[in-house]
Amino acid sequence: DAKTTQPTSMDCAEGRAANLPCNHSTISGNEYVYWYRQIHSQGPQYIIHGLKNNETNEMASLIITEDRKSSTLILPHATLRDTAVYYCIVRVAGGGFKTIFGAGTRLFVKA
Amino acid sequence: ETGVTQTPRHLVMGMTNKKSLKCEQHLGHNAMYWYKQSAKKPLELMFVYSLEERVENNSVPSRFSPECPNSSHLFLHLHTLQPEDSALYLCASSPYTGDDYGYTFGSGTRLTVV
């Protein structure tokens, strides 16, 4: 599975959009981009995933570049409860048991 | 509650004790996973079960012994642990291992080995 690179930490003002980048320059054609987040002392929570089209759900939007070498998770109106570690993972379709977590980005949402 | 329940939430055990962690899901999922999260380290995949059969064992020491009696329950039996085994142990489930669904995680068991 492809490796991802994320910034170690980011700050965001409450009520503003949080844009979390992820680089996955070695992604293969059959690898999906997944995002999870982990709030302190809890288990990770699935947010969204996509292959090549942009995706949106009630939690976030996922923007994948045309060459698929990077993506951005967007939390449109960040709240204090969105403070968490956000993990970007690429995973082969059909290779579900190889979900490997990296260090992620620690997002601090400030009032 | 996520639908994946882990008990106990906290566990302190001595190095000579034997204990078990329990994970339960009633989401109708067929795949279940154990992850370990040590302080300031990424999550490490330990075991994967698909339809009650172990399909992945990531070089985990034998002092950790998983058991999956049915698709709703997963156990992690612990014996003769070391202090470095202190960590947050997370259980997750998904409909199948080979599909594109995200995992549902439990809240974890915080284990301290003394």
PDB file of N, CA and C in Angstrom, chain B residues 32-88:
ATOM      1  N   MET B  32     -13.289  -8.710  12.011  1.00  0.00           N
ATOM      2  CA  MET B  32     -12.950  -8.025  13.255  1.00  0.00           C
ATOM      3  C   MET B  32     -11.432  -7.947  13.396  1.00  0.00           C
ATOM      4  N   TYR B  33     -10.962  -6.924  14.096  1.00  0.00           N
ATOM      5  CA  TYR B  33      -9.543  -6.588  14.131  1.00  0.00           C
ATOM      6  C   TYR B  33      -9.131  -6.202  15.545  1.00  0.00           C
ATOM      7  N   TRP B  34      -7.888  -6.522  15.880  1.00  0.00           N
ATOM      8  CA  TRP B  34      -7.253  -5.968  17.081  1.00  0.00           C
ATOM      9  C   TRP B  34      -6.103  -5.062  16.639  1.00  0.00           C
ATOM     10  N   TYR B  35      -6.080  -3.849  17.218  1.00  0.00           N
ATOM     11  CA  TYR B  35      -4.988  -2.909  17.035  1.00  0.00           C
ATOM     12  C   TYR B  35      -4.411  -2.572  18.396  1.00  0.00           C
ATOM     13  N   LYS B  36      -3.119  -2.227  18.398  1.00  0.00           N
ATOM     14  CA  LYS B  36      -2.447  -1.757  19.605  1.00  0.00           C
ATOM     15  C   LYS B  36      -1.976  -0.330  19.360  1.00  0.00           C
ATOM     16  N   GLN B  37      -2.188   0.553  20.335  1.00  0.00           N
ATOM     17  CA  GLN B  37      -1.713   1.925  20.219  1.00  0.00           C
ATOM     18  C   GLN B  37      -0.906   2.273  21.459  1.00  0.00           C
ATOM     19  N   SER B  38       0.404   2.281  21.304  1.00  0.00           N
ATOM     20  CA  SER B  38       1.294   2.679  22.390  1.00  0.00           C
ATOM     21  C   SER B  38       1.410   4.194  22.400  1.00  0.00           C
ATOM     22  N   ALA B  39       1.878   4.716  23.513  1.00  0.00           N
ATOM     23  CA  ALA B  39       1.985   6.168  23.671  1.00  0.00           C
ATOM     24  C   ALA B  39       2.830   6.768  22.550  1.00  0.00           C
ATOM     25  N   LYS B  40       2.270   7.780  21.896  1.00  0.00           N
ATOM     26  CA  LYS B  40       2.965   8.537  20.858  1.00  0.00           C
ATOM     27  C   LYS B  40       3.411   7.687  19.688  1.00  0.00           C
ATOM     28  N   LYS B  41       2.726   6.598  19.439  1.00  0.00           N
ATOM     29  CA  LYS B  41       3.025   5.753  18.276  1.00  0.00           C
ATOM     30  C   LYS B  41       1.756   5.553  17.465  1.00  0.00           C
ATOM     31  N   PRO B  42       1.896   5.289  16.169  1.00  0.00           N
ATOM     32  CA  PRO B  42       0.707   4.990  15.355  1.00  0.00           C
ATOM     33  C   PRO B  42       0.061   3.671  15.773  1.00  0.00           C
ATOM     34  N   LEU B  43      -1.153   3.504  15.371  1.00  0.00           N
ATOM     35  CA  LEU B  43      -1.839   2.236  15.619  1.00  0.00           C
ATOM     36  C   LEU B  43      -1.116   1.110  14.889  1.00  0.00           C
ATOM     37  N   GLU B  44      -0.982  -0.025  15.570  1.00  0.00           N
ATOM     38  CA  GLU B  44      -0.353  -1.200  14.972  1.00  0.00           C
ATOM     39  C   GLU B  44      -1.396  -2.299  14.835  1.00  0.00           C
ATOM     40  N   LEU B  45      -1.552  -2.814  13.627  1.00  0.00           N
ATOM     41  CA  LEU B  45      -2.471  -3.918  13.402  1.00  0.00           C
ATOM     42  C   LEU B  45      -1.887  -5.186  14.003  1.00  0.00           C
ATOM     43  N   MET B  46      -2.695  -5.876  14.832  1.00  0.00           N
ATOM     44  CA  MET B  46      -2.222  -7.105  15.476  1.00  0.00           C
ATOM     45  C   MET B  46      -2.821  -8.346  14.797  1.00  0.00           C
ATOM     46  N   PHE B  47      -4.121  -8.418  14.779  1.00  0.00           N
ATOM     47  CA  PHE B  47      -4.812  -9.604  14.273  1.00  0.00           C
ATOM     48  C   PHE B  47      -6.024  -9.190  13.438  1.00  0.00           C
ATOM     49  N   VAL B  48      -6.338 -10.050  12.460  1.00  0.00           N
ATOM     50  CA  VAL B  48      -7.522  -9.862  11.639  1.00  0.00           C
ATOM     51  C   VAL B  48      -8.284 -11.178  11.590  1.00  0.00           C
ATOM     52  N   TYR B  49      -9.568 -11.105  11.805  1.00  0.00           N
ATOM     53  CA  TYR B  49     -10.433 -12.265  11.670  1.00  0.00           C
ATOM     54  C   TYR B  49     -11.486 -11.979  10.609  1.00  0.00           C
ATOM     55  N   SER B  50     -11.695 -12.949   9.740  1.00  0.00           N
ATOM     56  CA  SER B  50     -12.744 -12.863   8.733  1.00  0.00           C
ATOM     57  C   SER B  50     -13.595 -14.108   8.844  1.00  0.00           C
ATOM     58  N   LEU B  51     -14.879 -13.920   9.103  1.00  0.00           N
ATOM     59  CA  LEU B  51     -15.800 -15.062   9.271  1.00  0.00           C
ATOM     60  C   LEU B  51     -15.228 -16.061  10.275  1.00  0.00           C
ATOM     61  N   GLU B  52     -14.750 -15.512  11.381  1.00  0.00           N
ATOM     62  CA  GLU B  52     -14.245 -16.284  12.527  1.00  0.00           C
ATOM     63  C   GLU B  52     -12.933 -17.012  12.249  1.00  0.00           C
ATOM     64  N   GLU B  53     -12.320 -16.750  11.117  1.00  0.00           N
ATOM     65  CA  GLU B  53     -11.038 -17.374  10.814  1.00  0.00           C
ATOM     66  C   GLU B  53      -9.947 -16.311  10.822  1.00  0.00           C
ATOM     67  N   ARG B  54      -8.829 -16.612  11.487  1.00  0.00           N
ATOM     68  CA  ARG B  54      -7.744 -15.642  11.542  1.00  0.00           C
ATOM     69  C   ARG B  54      -7.059 -15.564  10.182  1.00  0.00           C
ATOM     70  N   VAL B  55      -7.006 -14.380   9.614  1.00  0.00           N
ATOM     71  CA  VAL B  55      -6.400 -14.225   8.301  1.00  0.00           C
ATOM     72  C   VAL B  55      -5.143 -13.384   8.341  1.00  0.00           C
ATOM     73  N   GLU B  56      -4.816 -12.818   9.479  1.00  0.00           N
ATOM     74  CA  GLU B  56      -3.634 -11.974   9.584  1.00  0.00           C
ATOM     75  C   GLU B  56      -3.117 -12.032  11.012  1.00  0.00           C
ATOM     76  N   ASN B  57      -1.817 -12.200  11.125  1.00  0.00           N
ATOM     77  CA  ASN B  57      -1.172 -12.180  12.432  1.00  0.00           C
ATOM     78  C   ASN B  57       0.149 -11.460  12.229  1.00  0.00           C
ATOM     79  N   ASN B  58       0.206 -10.208  12.654  1.00  0.00           N
ATOM     80  CA  ASN B  58       1.343  -9.371  12.324  1.00  0.00           C
ATOM     81  C   ASN B  58       2.499  -9.544  13.307  1.00  0.00           C
ATOM     82  N   SER B  59       3.087 -10.738  13.339  1.00  0.00           N
ATOM     83  CA  SER B  59       4.273 -10.989  14.176  1.00  0.00           C
ATOM     84  C   SER B  59       4.048 -10.565  15.611  1.00  0.00           C
ATOM     85  N   VAL B  60       2.909 -10.938  16.128  1.00  0.00           N
ATOM     86  CA  VAL B  60       2.582 -10.574  17.510  1.00  0.00           C
ATOM     87  C   VAL B  60       3.116 -11.655  18.443  1.00  0.00           C
ATOM     88  N   PRO B  61       3.738 -11.261  19.581  1.00  0.00           N
ATOM     89  CA  PRO B  61       4.254 -12.277  20.515  1.00  0.00           C
ATOM     90  C   PRO B  61       3.158 -13.214  20.996  1.00  0.00           C
ATOM     91  N   SER B  62       3.562 -14.422  21.329  1.00  0.00           N
ATOM     92  CA  SER B  62       2.586 -15.454  21.708  1.00  0.00           C
ATOM     93  C   SER B  62       1.915 -15.172  23.048  1.00  0.00           C
ATOM     94  N   ARG B  63       2.394 -14.206  23.796  1.00  0.00           N
ATOM     95  CA  ARG B  63       1.721 -13.855  25.052  1.00  0.00           C
ATOM     96  C   ARG B  63       0.373 -13.167  24.788  1.00  0.00           C
ATOM     97  N   PHE B  64       0.129 -12.819  23.527  1.00  0.00           N
ATOM     98  CA  PHE B  64      -1.178 -12.318  23.099  1.00  0.00           C
ATOM     99  C   PHE B  64      -1.840 -13.419  22.286  1.00  0.00           C
ATOM    100  N   SER B  65      -3.025 -13.855  22.710  1.00  0.00           N
ATOM    101  CA  SER B  65      -3.698 -14.948  22.033  1.00  0.00           C
ATOM    102  C   SER B  65      -5.127 -14.542  21.701  1.00  0.00           C
ATOM    103  N   PRO B  66      -5.459 -14.366  20.413  1.00  0.00           N
ATOM    104  CA  PRO B  66      -6.807 -13.958  20.060  1.00  0.00           C
ATOM    105  C   PRO B  66      -7.741 -15.160  19.962  1.00  0.00           C
ATOM    106  N   GLU B  67      -9.022 -14.859  20.101  1.00  0.00           N
ATOM    107  CA  GLU B  67     -10.054 -15.890  19.938  1.00  0.00           C
ATOM    108  C   GLU B  67     -11.290 -15.236  19.352  1.00  0.00           C
ATOM    109  N   CYS B  68     -11.876 -15.880  18.358  1.00  0.00           N
ATOM    110  CA  CYS B  68     -13.089 -15.349  17.732  1.00  0.00           C
ATOM    111  C   CYS B  68     -14.122 -16.465  17.681  1.00  0.00           C
ATOM    112  N   PRO B  69     -14.928 -16.626  18.725  1.00  0.00           N
ATOM    113  CA  PRO B  69     -15.873 -17.743  18.773  1.00  0.00           C
ATOM    114  C   PRO B  69     -17.033 -17.613  17.788  1.00  0.00           C
ATOM    115  N   ASN B  70     -17.382 -16.387  17.424  1.00  0.00           N
ATOM    116  CA  ASN B  70     -18.420 -16.153  16.420  1.00  0.00           C
ATOM    117  C   ASN B  70     -18.197 -14.771  15.838  1.00  0.00           C
ATOM    118  N   SER B  71     -18.952 -14.422  14.849  1.00  0.00           N
ATOM    119  CA  SER B  71     -18.666 -13.169  14.135  1.00  0.00           C
ATOM    120  C   SER B  71     -18.987 -11.928  14.952  1.00  0.00           C
ATOM    121  N   SER B  72     -19.626 -12.088  16.103  1.00  0.00           N
ATOM    122  CA  SER B  72     -19.983 -10.925  16.916  1.00  0.00           C
ATOM    123  C   SER B  72     -19.019 -10.673  18.065  1.00  0.00           C
ATOM    124  N   HIS B  73     -18.172 -11.645  18.365  1.00  0.00           N
ATOM    125  CA  HIS B  73     -17.317 -11.541  19.543  1.00  0.00           C
ATOM    126  C   HIS B  73     -15.864 -11.813  19.200  1.00  0.00           C
ATOM    127  N   LEU B  74     -15.004 -11.039  19.827  1.00  0.00           N
ATOM    128  CA  LEU B  74     -13.562 -11.200  19.650  1.00  0.00           C
ATOM    129  C   LEU B  74     -12.909 -10.996  21.004  1.00  0.00           C
ATOM    130  N   PHE B  75     -11.987 -11.884  21.334  1.00  0.00           N
ATOM    131  CA  PHE B  75     -11.276 -11.785  22.608  1.00  0.00           C
ATOM    132  C   PHE B  75      -9.783 -11.664  22.344  1.00  0.00           C
ATOM    133  N   LEU B  76      -9.102 -11.059  23.299  1.00  0.00           N
ATOM    134  CA  LEU B  76      -7.643 -11.055  23.298  1.00  0.00           C
ATOM    135  C   LEU B  76      -7.203 -11.531  24.674  1.00  0.00           C
ATOM    136  N   HIS B  77      -6.652 -12.752  24.712  1.00  0.00           N
ATOM    137  CA  HIS B  77      -6.205 -13.339  25.972  1.00  0.00           C
ATOM    138  C   HIS B  77      -4.754 -12.925  26.213  1.00  0.00           C
ATOM    139  N   LEU B  78      -4.511 -12.495  27.434  1.00  0.00           N
ATOM    140  CA  LEU B  78      -3.210 -11.940  27.793  1.00  0.00           C
ATOM    141  C   LEU B  78      -2.569 -12.782  28.892  1.00  0.00           C
ATOM    142  N   HIS B  79      -1.304 -13.107  28.751  1.00  0.00           N
ATOM    143  CA  HIS B  79      -0.597 -13.805  29.832  1.00  0.00           C
ATOM    144  C   HIS B  79       0.880 -13.487  29.778  1.00  0.00           C
ATOM    145  N   THR B  80       1.452 -13.374  30.969  1.00  0.00           N
ATOM    146  CA  THR B  80       2.890 -13.096  31.120  1.00  0.00           C
ATOM    147  C   THR B  80       3.294 -11.856  30.323  1.00  0.00           C
ATOM    148  N   LEU B  81       2.552 -10.783  30.484  1.00  0.00           N
ATOM    149  CA  LEU B  81       2.855  -9.562  29.745  1.00  0.00           C
ATOM    150  C   LEU B  81       4.030  -8.813  30.363  1.00  0.00           C
ATOM    151  N   GLN B  82       4.575  -7.905  29.576  1.00  0.00           N
ATOM    152  CA  GLN B  82       5.692  -7.065  29.980  1.00  0.00           C
ATOM    153  C   GLN B  82       5.201  -5.620  30.136  1.00  0.00           C
ATOM    154  N   PRO B  83       5.910  -4.820  30.910  1.00  0.00           N
ATOM    155  CA  PRO B  83       5.484  -3.410  31.050  1.00  0.00           C
ATOM    156  C   PRO B  83       5.357  -2.685  29.709  1.00  0.00           C
ATOM    157  N   GLU B  84       6.185  -3.044  28.721  1.00  0.00           N
ATOM    158  CA  GLU B  84       6.101  -2.366  27.419  1.00  0.00           C
ATOM    159  C   GLU B  84       4.834  -2.736  26.641  1.00  0.00           C
ATOM    160  N   ASP B  85       4.077  -3.702  27.149  1.00  0.00           N
ATOM    161  CA  ASP B  85       2.798  -4.038  26.527  1.00  0.00           C
ATOM    162  C   ASP B  85       1.685  -3.088  26.970  1.00  0.00           C
ATOM    163  N   SER B  86       1.987  -2.217  27.894  1.00  0.00           N
ATOM    164  CA  SER B  86       1.010  -1.209  28.323  1.00  0.00           C
ATOM    165  C   SER B  86       0.654  -0.329  27.131  1.00  0.00           C
ATOM    166  N   ALA B  87      -0.638  -0.221  26.850  1.00  0.00           N
ATOM    167  CA  ALA B  87      -1.072   0.496  25.648  1.00  0.00           C
ATOM    168  C   ALA B  87      -2.589   0.557  25.631  1.00  0.00           C
ATOM    169  N   LEU B  88      -3.113   1.243  24.631  1.00  0.00           N
ATOM    170  CA  LEU B  88      -4.552   1.232  24.351  1.00  0.00           C
ATOM    171  C   LEU B  88      -4.793   0.145  23.303  1.00  0.00           C
TER     172      LEU B  88
END
